[in-house]
Amino acid sequence: MTDHVEPLRSLDPLPAAAPPVHPPAGSPAAAEPPPATDPGADPGGGPAAGPVRGRVELRVHGVSGGQAEELLDVEPAMRVGGDRLAGFFRWRRGADTETVPGVRREIFAWGNLTSGSSSRAFWLLLLPFMLVNVAYWMRPGRATRNLRGVARVADNVYGAGMRLLALSLTVLITVAAAGIGVDLLGWQCAAGLGEECARARPWLSFWASPDSVLSATGPALAVGSLVPLAVVAVLWRLSRRTAADYEVVSAPAPPVYDPGAPLSHPDLWRNSEIMARLRSAHIAVSLGVLALLVSVPALLYDAAGGQARAWGAVLVGALGAVALVSAASVLVPGVDPRWNARADRLCRLLRDATLVLLAATAVYVLWPRPGWSAQGRLPGHAAVLNALFTVQVALVLLTLAAAVVLYASARAHRGAAMRGMAGPATAALGALTGGAFSAAVVYQGAQWLSGCRALSTPGADCLPMETPTVYSWLQLAIALEAVLAVAAAAVLAVRLRRDTRAHVASVTEDYERSVRDRRTWDIARARALGRMTEAVPGVLVALLLPAVALGALVLYSILSGHLTPGGPEPAAAAVAGRVRVVAQGAVSVLIGAGSLLGGAALVALVWIGRSAYRDRPTRQAVGAVWDVGTFWPRVAHPLAPPSYAERAVPQLVARVARMAREGTAVVLSGHSQGSVLAAATVWQLPDDCLGRVALITHGSPLDRLYARYFPAFFGPEPFADLNGRVAGWRNLWRTTDAIAGPVRMRSGTETAVVEPERPLPDPRSYDALPGEARRPEILGHSCYTDDPAYSQALRRMLTELEKAYQGP
């Protein structure tokens, strides 16, 4: 990618006004009759022949898009000078409602799929689920069914490992909720401390008071299990509701499937059957693990007292068996509808069986046991957590090995980020984030419930609440993440300063201005910022270093028996006493800092969620996070935030196919993430619509981000296939845009770039335009449709469509 631009003197100046659109109701332009060839007027029709009957520019906005009225700019007044802070306006004329005369404009507004409801701001808590689901799609090999040998085995191992890792995250959240409800509230507070807990927390008197029936050990555990049950129920309900809202029941004729373009698969955006099966399996395993956590203390007490009940052991064995079979059911995605139907019935049966076993567990735990008391932490809780984190580490290493094999034997192209290891890295980050969230919730819950402060002595100044040791290590990881985030920001700042100096020479050459002018440095800095996206892999690796450091510390503590999170240990021969004490003190300080940071993160999430209820910009900003992460269907984690593309792509396909069949020339215009939706739409168009649609992408991450991080689905070969499905394609980008870049296509051994190959100048004028007092702003990723190059590209695409409709 070159940073050189065309000489600015040869270009038309940027118009001061935004491109006009349809007028509002009541304005003079609104009174004009619609064109006789309205593309939505006739429901029938077949492939068009001869000249076109209408022309439509269909725009698809990018992340955090506004309402349709804002996108269409239907206000009766339009700005003709100045900027958004202070400008000149005039009444809109009829001719101002079209980018190109005679071409209607439509807007596909999909922003409400991710940021329309204020409650969706709380999807931030599902970030770990989303990261693992995205990592599933980041495999470095080719996404075809024609893989053979080692590559096919590695591909299956990668998918199975990601699904199991996603399942472990669901279990992790359930175990964290059980840590609050079953361990802290039920076991330690109500059944263990009893009167002390009721005195410190009067609102728990109904539960922890010695006079309460619920304070007995069995009932205390049963009541405490309602907390994780509520969490699982909310996740289950959210997944079912979003699946119903986003499901599309009808679709046009199937597309032309090409294995070289995986997004042309006809079933890609119809994922309801697989997701339903995965959802049942996740719910079954989560409830099974919860039942085991509740029943194991009773089973251990019965065994220790010589009163072992056979049905208790049978119950625990049945729970383990059902959980294992449910976990195994997520390994094979399934493609045959009949197989999916059978697997769905099996998973629902396992889920219902788990519910029955959960009810039997409640009866078993509530069975009278005189003398059963609670002491210390909940038995089995720490063991489950340790096993869970061990399994997660093993799964990350397994997917890493599979990714290495895929990259070496079935690579899609050489531009894959991190040499194809971005998927396992994202999955590891998701697991680390899930662990950090769980640790923050449980640790802060224990601190609040006990009343302990930073300098309090448990047992003397507050209640002696205990949490599993692994949560302390995760608090340490949070502190290390904060340190690395600050260090990464400092390194990026130094890099930005260096790159700014490097771009100054090209700016002075392009605009023929002095290096001493502040404007020159501003443009150079904007270009440097536009290249900062290439630092994402390095930042991702840096954020994973705490996981490596945490593993090393845990390994050392296991081998030496020292450096525990609780406090300094006696001297040992392995390490000098003073060095060990200093190290232990540093670890304790970092754990305390991680606890504070974790609590602050929870408060920030609550604040963001509350603000989203009242503040639409905040809600849109939160939704923008999901615009990138929720493009892909939920084939790894069924409880992740829903995929808006499962709703948006079929809607776009149905609309575009109908217009194309009626003889309407359609130019799909996608900005930013909207360009990805536009490309996915073209790949899903039926055979009779191919070549009758043109494509304009602007500010598009198709090559720069998607081809690098999802190399199995995007890249030079799929882009060549995409180009063959449309009448024409233009891709507009700027050097100052941190998201967009040129799109490369490869057919055989030849490589080409979608026109135009060179970036658009930004800004288009160094000095103020005639009649303006301020210099044009640097646009970066925004306002591509205001650029004269956009209207030129639209005219060119309409010309190509005219040729396509007229035929040879």
Tab-separated table of N, CA, C and O in Angstrom, residues 413-520:
chain	number	residue	atom	x	y	z
A	413	HIS	N	-4.039	-17.878	2.261
A	413	HIS	CA	-3.155	-16.916	1.607
A	413	HIS	C	-2.099	-16.491	2.617
A	413	HIS	O	-2.205	-16.763	3.817
A	414	ARG	N	-1.095	-15.799	2.138
A	414	ARG	CA	0.046	-15.472	2.990
A	414	ARG	C	-0.173	-14.235	3.854
A	414	ARG	O	0.686	-13.888	4.639
A	415	GLY	N	-1.289	-13.567	3.693
A	415	GLY	CA	-1.513	-12.345	4.453
A	415	GLY	C	-2.163	-12.561	5.795
A	415	GLY	O	-2.580	-11.591	6.435
A	416	ALA	N	-2.289	-13.805	6.254
A	416	ALA	CA	-2.940	-14.079	7.529
A	416	ALA	C	-2.166	-13.436	8.675
A	416	ALA	O	-0.934	-13.500	8.738
A	417	ALA	N	-2.903	-12.795	9.583
A	417	ALA	CA	-2.276	-12.119	10.718
A	417	ALA	C	-1.649	-13.136	11.664
A	417	ALA	O	-2.174	-14.224	11.874
A	418	MET	N	-0.509	-12.770	12.223
A	418	MET	CA	0.192	-13.582	13.214
A	418	MET	C	0.479	-14.986	12.691
A	418	MET	O	0.475	-15.961	13.432
A	419	ARG	N	0.691	-15.085	11.370
A	419	ARG	CA	0.971	-16.371	10.727
A	419	ARG	C	-0.110	-17.408	11.035
A	419	ARG	O	0.179	-18.582	11.263
A	420	GLY	N	-1.347	-16.942	11.036
A	420	GLY	CA	-2.465	-17.834	11.263
A	420	GLY	C	-2.773	-18.133	12.710
A	420	GLY	O	-3.696	-18.899	12.999
A	421	MET	N	-2.036	-17.521	13.643
A	421	MET	CA	-2.230	-17.819	15.060
A	421	MET	C	-3.165	-16.839	15.749
A	421	MET	O	-3.303	-16.859	16.976
A	422	ALA	N	-3.827	-15.962	14.984
A	422	ALA	CA	-4.719	-14.979	15.596
A	422	ALA	C	-5.921	-15.651	16.249
A	422	ALA	O	-6.435	-15.166	17.268
A	423	GLY	N	-6.392	-16.767	15.692
A	423	GLY	CA	-7.532	-17.459	16.272
A	423	GLY	C	-7.260	-17.998	17.664
A	423	GLY	O	-7.986	-17.683	18.619
A	424	PRO	N	-6.225	-18.839	17.844
A	424	PRO	CA	-5.908	-19.301	19.196
A	424	PRO	C	-5.593	-18.164	20.156
A	424	PRO	O	-5.928	-18.242	21.344
A	425	ALA	N	-4.943	-17.091	19.663
A	425	ALA	CA	-4.647	-15.955	20.544
A	425	ALA	C	-5.930	-15.289	21.011
A	425	ALA	O	-6.068	-14.924	22.193
A	426	THR	N	-6.895	-15.120	20.111
A	426	THR	CA	-8.181	-14.528	20.498
A	426	THR	C	-8.929	-15.432	21.468
A	426	THR	O	-9.563	-14.956	22.422
A	427	ALA	N	-8.873	-16.738	21.233
A	427	ALA	CA	-9.525	-17.673	22.149
A	427	ALA	C	-8.891	-17.616	23.535
A	427	ALA	O	-9.593	-17.639	24.555
A	428	ALA	N	-7.555	-17.551	23.585
A	428	ALA	CA	-6.875	-17.444	24.883
A	428	ALA	C	-7.246	-16.151	25.592
A	428	ALA	O	-7.451	-16.133	26.816
A	429	LEU	N	-7.361	-15.063	24.822
A	429	LEU	CA	-7.773	-13.798	25.424
A	429	LEU	C	-9.198	-13.885	25.951
A	429	LEU	O	-9.514	-13.341	27.017
A	430	GLY	N	-10.078	-14.586	25.215
A	430	GLY	CA	-11.439	-14.777	25.695
A	430	GLY	C	-11.491	-15.581	26.976
A	430	GLY	O	-12.241	-15.248	27.908
A	431	ALA	N	-10.680	-16.649	27.057
A	431	ALA	CA	-10.638	-17.446	28.285
A	431	ALA	C	-10.091	-16.632	29.447
A	431	ALA	O	-10.601	-16.709	30.570
A	432	LEU	N	-9.052	-15.835	29.176
A	432	LEU	CA	-8.482	-14.998	30.230
A	432	LEU	C	-9.480	-13.941	30.684
A	432	LEU	O	-9.607	-13.663	31.887
A	433	THR	N	-10.208	-13.356	29.741
A	433	THR	CA	-11.225	-12.367	30.098
A	433	THR	C	-12.344	-12.997	30.922
A	433	THR	O	-12.820	-12.411	31.908
A	434	GLY	N	-12.782	-14.194	30.533
A	434	GLY	CA	-13.800	-14.882	31.307
A	434	GLY	C	-13.335	-15.186	32.720
A	434	GLY	O	-14.097	-15.019	33.687
A	435	GLY	N	-12.087	-15.623	32.857
A	435	GLY	CA	-11.559	-15.871	34.188
A	435	GLY	C	-11.452	-14.604	35.012
A	435	GLY	O	-11.747	-14.601	36.220
A	436	ALA	N	-11.037	-13.508	34.359
A	436	ALA	CA	-10.922	-12.235	35.084
A	436	ALA	C	-12.286	-11.739	35.542
A	436	ALA	O	-12.438	-11.251	36.673
A	437	PHE	N	-13.304	-11.838	34.672
A	437	PHE	CA	-14.658	-11.447	35.068
A	437	PHE	C	-15.142	-12.283	36.260
A	437	PHE	O	-15.704	-11.761	37.225
A	438	SER	N	-14.922	-13.596	36.176
A	438	SER	CA	-15.365	-14.478	37.260
A	438	SER	C	-14.648	-14.145	38.559
A	438	SER	O	-15.280	-14.071	39.629
A	439	ALA	N	-13.327	-13.941	38.477
A	439	ALA	CA	-12.569	-13.619	39.685
A	439	ALA	C	-13.019	-12.302	40.292
A	439	ALA	O	-13.144	-12.172	41.513
A	440	ALA	N	-13.276	-11.311	39.434
A	440	ALA	CA	-13.701	-10.009	39.951
A	440	ALA	C	-15.050	-10.112	40.659
A	440	ALA	O	-15.242	-9.543	41.738
A	441	VAL	N	-15.974	-10.874	40.062
A	441	VAL	CA	-17.305	-11.015	40.673
A	441	VAL	C	-17.210	-11.723	42.015
A	441	VAL	O	-17.749	-11.250	43.032
A	442	VAL	N	-16.532	-12.863	42.052
A	442	VAL	CA	-16.460	-13.640	43.293
A	442	VAL	C	-15.622	-12.920	44.338
A	442	VAL	O	-16.000	-12.844	45.521
A	443	TYR	N	-14.493	-12.372	43.937
A	443	TYR	CA	-13.606	-11.707	44.895
A	443	TYR	C	-14.275	-10.476	45.488
A	443	TYR	O	-14.242	-10.258	46.712
A	444	GLN	N	-14.893	-9.679	44.652
A	444	GLN	CA	-15.569	-8.491	45.167
A	444	GLN	C	-16.800	-8.875	45.987
A	444	GLN	O	-17.127	-8.208	46.974
A	445	GLY	N	-17.477	-9.945	45.585
A	445	GLY	CA	-18.601	-10.411	46.386
A	445	GLY	C	-18.169	-10.852	47.770
A	445	GLY	O	-18.849	-10.560	48.773
A	446	ALA	N	-17.034	-11.549	47.841
A	446	ALA	CA	-16.523	-11.968	49.139
A	446	ALA	C	-16.099	-10.773	49.983
A	446	ALA	O	-16.360	-10.724	51.198
A	447	GLN	N	-15.457	-9.787	49.355
A	447	GLN	CA	-15.046	-8.597	50.090
A	447	GLN	C	-16.246	-7.834	50.643
A	447	GLN	O	-16.259	-7.408	51.803
A	448	TRP	N	-17.273	-7.693	49.814
A	448	TRP	CA	-18.456	-6.950	50.261
A	448	TRP	C	-19.213	-7.701	51.351
A	448	TRP	O	-19.660	-7.132	52.334
A	449	LEU	N	-19.363	-9.018	51.172
A	449	LEU	CA	-20.118	-9.804	52.139
A	449	LEU	C	-19.400	-9.877	53.483
A	449	LEU	O	-20.034	-9.824	54.539
A	450	SER	N	-18.080	-9.967	53.458
A	450	SER	CA	-17.325	-10.075	54.712
A	450	SER	C	-17.152	-8.739	55.399
A	450	SER	O	-16.920	-8.693	56.610
A	451	GLY	N	-17.250	-7.643	54.638
A	451	GLY	CA	-17.008	-6.327	55.227
A	451	GLY	C	-15.549	-6.001	55.373
A	451	GLY	O	-15.198	-4.998	56.011
A	452	CYS	N	-14.668	-6.814	54.803
A	452	CYS	CA	-13.223	-6.590	54.921
A	452	CYS	C	-12.787	-5.432	54.038
A	452	CYS	O	-13.306	-5.231	52.946
A	453	ARG	N	-11.816	-4.691	54.513
A	453	ARG	CA	-11.169	-3.649	53.735
A	453	ARG	C	-9.737	-4.079	53.443
A	453	ARG	O	-9.321	-5.175	53.813
A	454	ALA	N	-9.001	-3.190	52.804
A	454	ALA	CA	-7.653	-3.555	52.388
A	454	ALA	C	-6.770	-3.925	53.568
A	454	ALA	O	-5.923	-4.808	53.490
A	455	LEU	N	-6.927	-3.246	54.724
A	455	LEU	CA	-6.073	-3.478	55.887
A	455	LEU	C	-6.794	-4.242	56.991
A	455	LEU	O	-6.296	-4.318	58.114
A	456	SER	N	-7.945	-4.796	56.693
A	456	SER	CA	-8.691	-5.517	57.716
A	456	SER	C	-8.095	-6.901	57.936
A	456	SER	O	-7.492	-7.494	57.031
A	457	THR	N	-8.276	-7.430	59.119
A	457	THR	CA	-7.823	-8.776	59.448
A	457	THR	C	-9.027	-9.693	59.460
A	457	THR	O	-9.891	-9.561	60.326
A	458	PRO	N	-9.140	-10.635	58.523
A	458	PRO	CA	-10.300	-11.522	58.496
A	458	PRO	C	-10.447	-12.280	59.816
A	458	PRO	O	-9.486	-12.809	60.364
A	459	GLY	N	-11.646	-12.327	60.324
A	459	GLY	CA	-11.920	-13.014	61.566
A	459	GLY	C	-11.932	-12.096	62.759
A	459	GLY	O	-12.588	-12.374	63.759
A	460	ALA	N	-11.172	-10.976	62.700
A	460	ALA	CA	-11.127	-10.028	63.811
A	460	ALA	C	-11.931	-8.785	63.488
A	460	ALA	O	-12.766	-8.349	64.275
A	461	ASP	N	-11.648	-8.199	62.321
A	461	ASP	CA	-12.349	-6.982	61.922
A	461	ASP	C	-13.512	-7.240	60.976
A	461	ASP	O	-14.306	-6.338	60.720
A	462	CYS	N	-13.601	-8.443	60.439
A	462	CYS	CA	-14.650	-8.745	59.475
A	462	CYS	C	-14.849	-10.251	59.424
A	462	CYS	O	-14.127	-11.013	60.073
A	463	LEU	N	-15.821	-10.671	58.637
A	463	LEU	CA	-16.123	-12.088	58.526
A	463	LEU	C	-15.034	-12.808	57.731
A	463	LEU	O	-14.550	-12.288	56.713
A	464	PRO	N	-14.648	-13.995	58.149
A	464	PRO	CA	-13.574	-14.731	57.452
A	464	PRO	C	-14.085	-15.471	56.222
A	464	PRO	O	-14.243	-16.699	56.225
A	465	MET	N	-14.383	-14.734	55.152
A	465	MET	CA	-14.826	-15.353	53.907
A	465	MET	C	-13.614	-15.792	53.080
A	465	MET	O	-12.661	-15.028	52.914
A	466	GLU	N	-13.644	-16.997	52.540
A	466	GLU	CA	-12.536	-17.532	51.759
A	466	GLU	C	-12.970	-17.753	50.321
A	466	GLU	O	-14.113	-18.153	50.057
A	467	THR	N	-12.047	-17.506	49.410
A	467	THR	CA	-12.282	-17.767	47.990
A	467	THR	C	-11.192	-18.714	47.485
A	467	THR	O	-10.096	-18.760	48.047
A	468	PRO	N	-11.447	-19.466	46.428
A	468	PRO	CA	-10.420	-20.370	45.888
A	468	PRO	C	-9.153	-19.613	45.503
A	468	PRO	O	-9.197	-18.466	45.047
A	469	THR	N	-8.027	-20.275	45.695
A	469	THR	CA	-6.731	-19.640	45.428
A	469	THR	C	-6.595	-19.189	43.972
A	469	THR	O	-5.964	-18.178	43.681
A	470	VAL	N	-7.215	-19.924	43.047
A	470	VAL	CA	-7.058	-19.584	41.637
A	470	VAL	C	-7.624	-18.198	41.343
A	470	VAL	O	-7.128	-17.498	40.442
A	471	TYR	N	-8.616	-17.751	42.096
A	471	TYR	CA	-9.146	-16.407	41.887
A	471	TYR	C	-8.112	-15.345	42.260
A	471	TYR	O	-8.078	-14.261	41.666
A	472	SER	N	-7.291	-15.633	43.262
A	472	SER	CA	-6.221	-14.688	43.606
A	472	SER	C	-5.215	-14.567	42.475
A	472	SER	O	-4.736	-13.471	42.154
A	473	TRP	N	-4.902	-15.705	41.852
A	473	TRP	CA	-3.988	-15.639	40.706
A	473	TRP	C	-4.606	-14.840	39.561
A	473	TRP	O	-3.899	-14.134	38.829
A	474	LEU	N	-5.897	-14.969	39.362
A	474	LEU	CA	-6.550	-14.204	38.302
A	474	LEU	C	-6.574	-12.709	38.617
A	474	LEU	O	-6.480	-11.882	37.704
A	475	GLN	N	-6.682	-12.345	39.895
A	475	GLN	CA	-6.549	-10.936	40.269
A	475	GLN	C	-5.155	-10.429	39.916
A	475	GLN	O	-4.977	-9.286	39.478
A	476	LEU	N	-4.166	-11.287	40.093
A	476	LEU	CA	-2.809	-10.926	39.682
A	476	LEU	C	-2.733	-10.695	38.181
A	476	LEU	O	-2.074	-9.763	37.707
A	477	ALA	N	-3.431	-11.529	37.418
A	477	ALA	CA	-3.440	-11.351	35.967
A	477	ALA	C	-4.086	-10.026	35.576
A	477	ALA	O	-3.637	-9.362	34.629
A	478	ILE	N	-5.139	-9.615	36.288
A	478	ILE	CA	-5.779	-8.325	35.996
A	478	ILE	C	-4.783	-7.188	36.196
A	478	ILE	O	-4.697	-6.255	35.378
A	479	ALA	N	-4.022	-7.240	37.298
A	479	ALA	CA	-3.024	-6.195	37.546
A	479	ALA	C	-1.956	-6.181	36.456
A	479	ALA	O	-1.538	-5.114	35.982
A	480	LEU	N	-1.501	-7.365	36.044
A	480	LEU	CA	-0.496	-7.426	34.983
A	480	LEU	C	-1.053	-6.898	33.662
A	480	LEU	O	-0.329	-6.253	32.893
A	481	GLU	N	-2.323	-7.168	33.401
A	481	GLU	CA	-2.945	-6.631	32.185
A	481	GLU	C	-2.939	-5.104	32.205
A	481	GLU	O	-2.688	-4.459	31.185
A	482	ALA	N	-3.238	-4.522	33.366
A	482	ALA	CA	-3.241	-3.058	33.466
A	482	ALA	C	-1.851	-2.492	33.211
A	482	ALA	O	-1.686	-1.486	32.508
A	483	VAL	N	-0.830	-3.133	33.782
A	483	VAL	CA	0.545	-2.672	33.572
A	483	VAL	C	0.916	-2.761	32.092
A	483	VAL	O	1.506	-1.827	31.513
A	484	LEU	N	0.569	-3.879	31.464
A	484	LEU	CA	0.902	-4.046	30.054
A	484	LEU	C	0.107	-3.099	29.164
A	484	LEU	O	0.610	-2.660	28.128
A	485	ALA	N	-1.132	-2.808	29.543
A	485	ALA	CA	-1.923	-1.863	28.753
A	485	ALA	C	-1.280	-0.480	28.762
A	485	ALA	O	-1.208	0.194	27.724
A	486	VAL	N	-0.794	-0.054	29.926
A	486	VAL	CA	-0.110	1.233	30.012
A	486	VAL	C	1.182	1.206	29.192
A	486	VAL	O	1.497	2.156	28.453
A	487	ALA	N	1.925	0.100	29.287
A	487	ALA	CA	3.169	-0.010	28.517
A	487	ALA	C	2.885	-0.019	27.017
A	487	ALA	O	3.604	0.625	26.234
A	488	ALA	N	1.837	-0.740	26.599
A	488	ALA	CA	1.492	-0.777	25.170
A	488	ALA	C	1.078	0.601	24.667
A	488	ALA	O	1.450	1.003	23.553
A	489	ALA	N	0.334	1.346	25.492
A	489	ALA	CA	-0.048	2.700	25.097
A	489	ALA	C	1.174	3.589	24.929
A	489	ALA	O	1.246	4.393	23.989
A	490	ALA	N	2.155	3.432	25.821
A	490	ALA	CA	3.381	4.233	25.712
A	490	ALA	C	4.151	3.873	24.446
A	490	ALA	O	4.652	4.753	23.728
A	491	VAL	N	4.251	2.574	24.141
A	491	VAL	CA	4.958	2.156	22.929
A	491	VAL	C	4.243	2.662	21.677
A	491	VAL	O	4.882	3.131	20.726
A	492	LEU	N	2.918	2.600	21.667
A	492	LEU	CA	2.174	3.098	20.514
A	492	LEU	C	2.332	4.602	20.347
A	492	LEU	O	2.378	5.107	19.215
A	493	ALA	N	2.406	5.308	21.462
A	493	ALA	CA	2.613	6.756	21.372
A	493	ALA	C	3.976	7.075	20.762
A	493	ALA	O	4.093	7.977	19.912
A	494	VAL	N	4.994	6.343	21.153
A	494	VAL	CA	6.327	6.549	20.571
A	494	VAL	C	6.317	6.198	19.090
A	494	VAL	O	6.899	6.910	18.260
A	495	ARG	N	5.645	5.097	18.749
A	495	ARG	CA	5.569	4.699	17.348
A	495	ARG	C	4.816	5.734	16.525
A	495	ARG	O	5.198	6.032	15.383
A	496	LEU	N	3.740	6.280	17.069
A	496	LEU	CA	2.984	7.299	16.355
A	496	LEU	C	3.836	8.534	16.098
A	496	LEU	O	3.802	9.109	14.993
A	497	ARG	N	4.617	8.932	17.077
A	497	ARG	CA	5.490	10.093	16.892
A	497	ARG	C	6.531	9.829	15.811
A	497	ARG	O	6.798	10.687	14.962
A	498	ARG	N	7.093	8.633	15.815
A	498	ARG	CA	8.105	8.285	14.813
A	498	ARG	C	7.501	8.229	13.417
A	498	ARG	O	8.068	8.751	12.450
A	499	ASP	N	6.335	7.584	13.296
A	499	ASP	CA	5.706	7.469	11.977
A	499	ASP	C	5.239	8.828	11.454
A	499	ASP	O	5.232	9.054	10.238
A	500	THR	N	4.828	9.708	12.359
A	500	THR	CA	4.432	11.053	11.923
A	500	THR	C	5.591	11.767	11.247
A	500	THR	O	5.434	12.388	10.180
A	501	ARG	N	6.753	11.669	11.854
A	501	ARG	CA	7.937	12.285	11.230
A	501	ARG	C	8.236	11.654	9.875
A	501	ARG	O	8.645	12.338	8.930
A	502	ALA	N	8.024	10.346	9.762
A	502	ALA	CA	8.314	9.671	8.500
A	502	ALA	C	7.365	10.108	7.381
A	502	ALA	O	7.743	10.089	6.204
A	503	HIS	N	6.124	10.506	7.725
A	503	HIS	CA	5.147	10.899	6.708
A	503	HIS	C	5.245	12.371	6.315
A	503	HIS	O	4.593	12.774	5.343
A	504	VAL	N	5.994	13.149	7.037
A	504	VAL	CA	6.071	14.582	6.746
A	504	VAL	C	6.606	14.832	5.344
A	504	VAL	O	6.097	15.693	4.606
A	505	ALA	N	7.609	14.065	4.933
A	505	ALA	CA	8.209	14.283	3.612
A	505	ALA	C	7.193	14.063	2.503
A	505	ALA	O	7.110	14.845	1.549
A	506	SER	N	6.392	12.992	2.594
A	506	SER	CA	5.413	12.720	1.547
A	506	SER	C	4.308	13.772	1.535
A	506	SER	O	3.792	14.132	0.465
A	507	VAL	N	3.938	14.300	2.702
A	507	VAL	CA	2.912	15.343	2.749
A	507	VAL	C	3.408	16.617	2.070
A	507	VAL	O	2.682	17.246	1.287
A	508	THR	N	4.638	16.999	2.373
A	508	THR	CA	5.187	18.210	1.748
A	508	THR	C	5.299	18.048	0.233
A	508	THR	O	5.093	19.005	-0.519
A	509	GLU	N	5.573	16.843	-0.222
A	509	GLU	CA	5.673	16.609	-1.660
A	509	GLU	C	4.298	16.627	-2.321
A	509	GLU	O	4.126	17.197	-3.403
A	510	ASP	N	3.290	16.014	-1.677
A	510	ASP	CA	1.972	15.930	-2.269
A	510	ASP	C	1.286	17.288	-2.337
A	510	ASP	O	0.624	17.610	-3.332
A	511	TYR	N	1.431	18.078	-1.289
A	511	TYR	CA	0.704	19.348	-1.207
A	511	TYR	C	1.589	20.561	-1.518
A	511	TYR	O	1.069	21.682	-1.573
A	512	GLU	N	2.898	20.326	-1.674
A	512	GLU	CA	3.836	21.403	-1.996
A	512	GLU	C	3.726	22.549	-0.988
A	512	GLU	O	3.526	23.710	-1.353
A	513	ARG	N	3.810	22.179	0.279
A	513	ARG	CA	3.760	23.157	1.351
A	513	ARG	C	4.961	22.970	2.262
A	513	ARG	O	5.655	21.951	2.217
A	514	SER	N	5.180	23.957	3.125
A	514	SER	CA	6.349	23.954	3.983
A	514	SER	C	6.213	22.907	5.090
A	514	SER	O	5.109	22.658	5.609
A	515	VAL	N	7.339	22.330	5.470
A	515	VAL	CA	7.369	21.382	6.566
A	515	VAL	C	7.112	22.065	7.901
A	515	VAL	O	6.783	21.413	8.900
A	516	ARG	N	7.253	23.371	7.941
A	516	ARG	CA	7.061	24.110	9.195
A	516	ARG	C	5.599	24.439	9.473
A	516	ARG	O	5.279	24.876	10.577
A	517	ASP	N	4.739	24.232	8.509
A	517	ASP	CA	3.328	24.542	8.700
A	517	ASP	C	2.688	23.481	9.592
A	517	ASP	O	2.880	22.274	9.389
A	518	ARG	N	1.909	23.921	10.556
A	518	ARG	CA	1.233	22.996	11.462
A	518	ARG	C	0.301	22.057	10.711
A	518	ARG	O	0.137	20.887	11.082
A	519	ARG	N	-0.296	22.536	9.644
A	519	ARG	CA	-1.211	21.727	8.833
A	519	ARG	C	-0.485	20.513	8.267
A	519	ARG	O	-1.040	19.421	8.203
A	520	THR	N	0.759	20.690	7.859
A	520	THR	CA	1.543	19.582	7.323
A	520	THR	C	1.699	18.478	8.356
A	520	THR	O	1.541	17.291	8.063
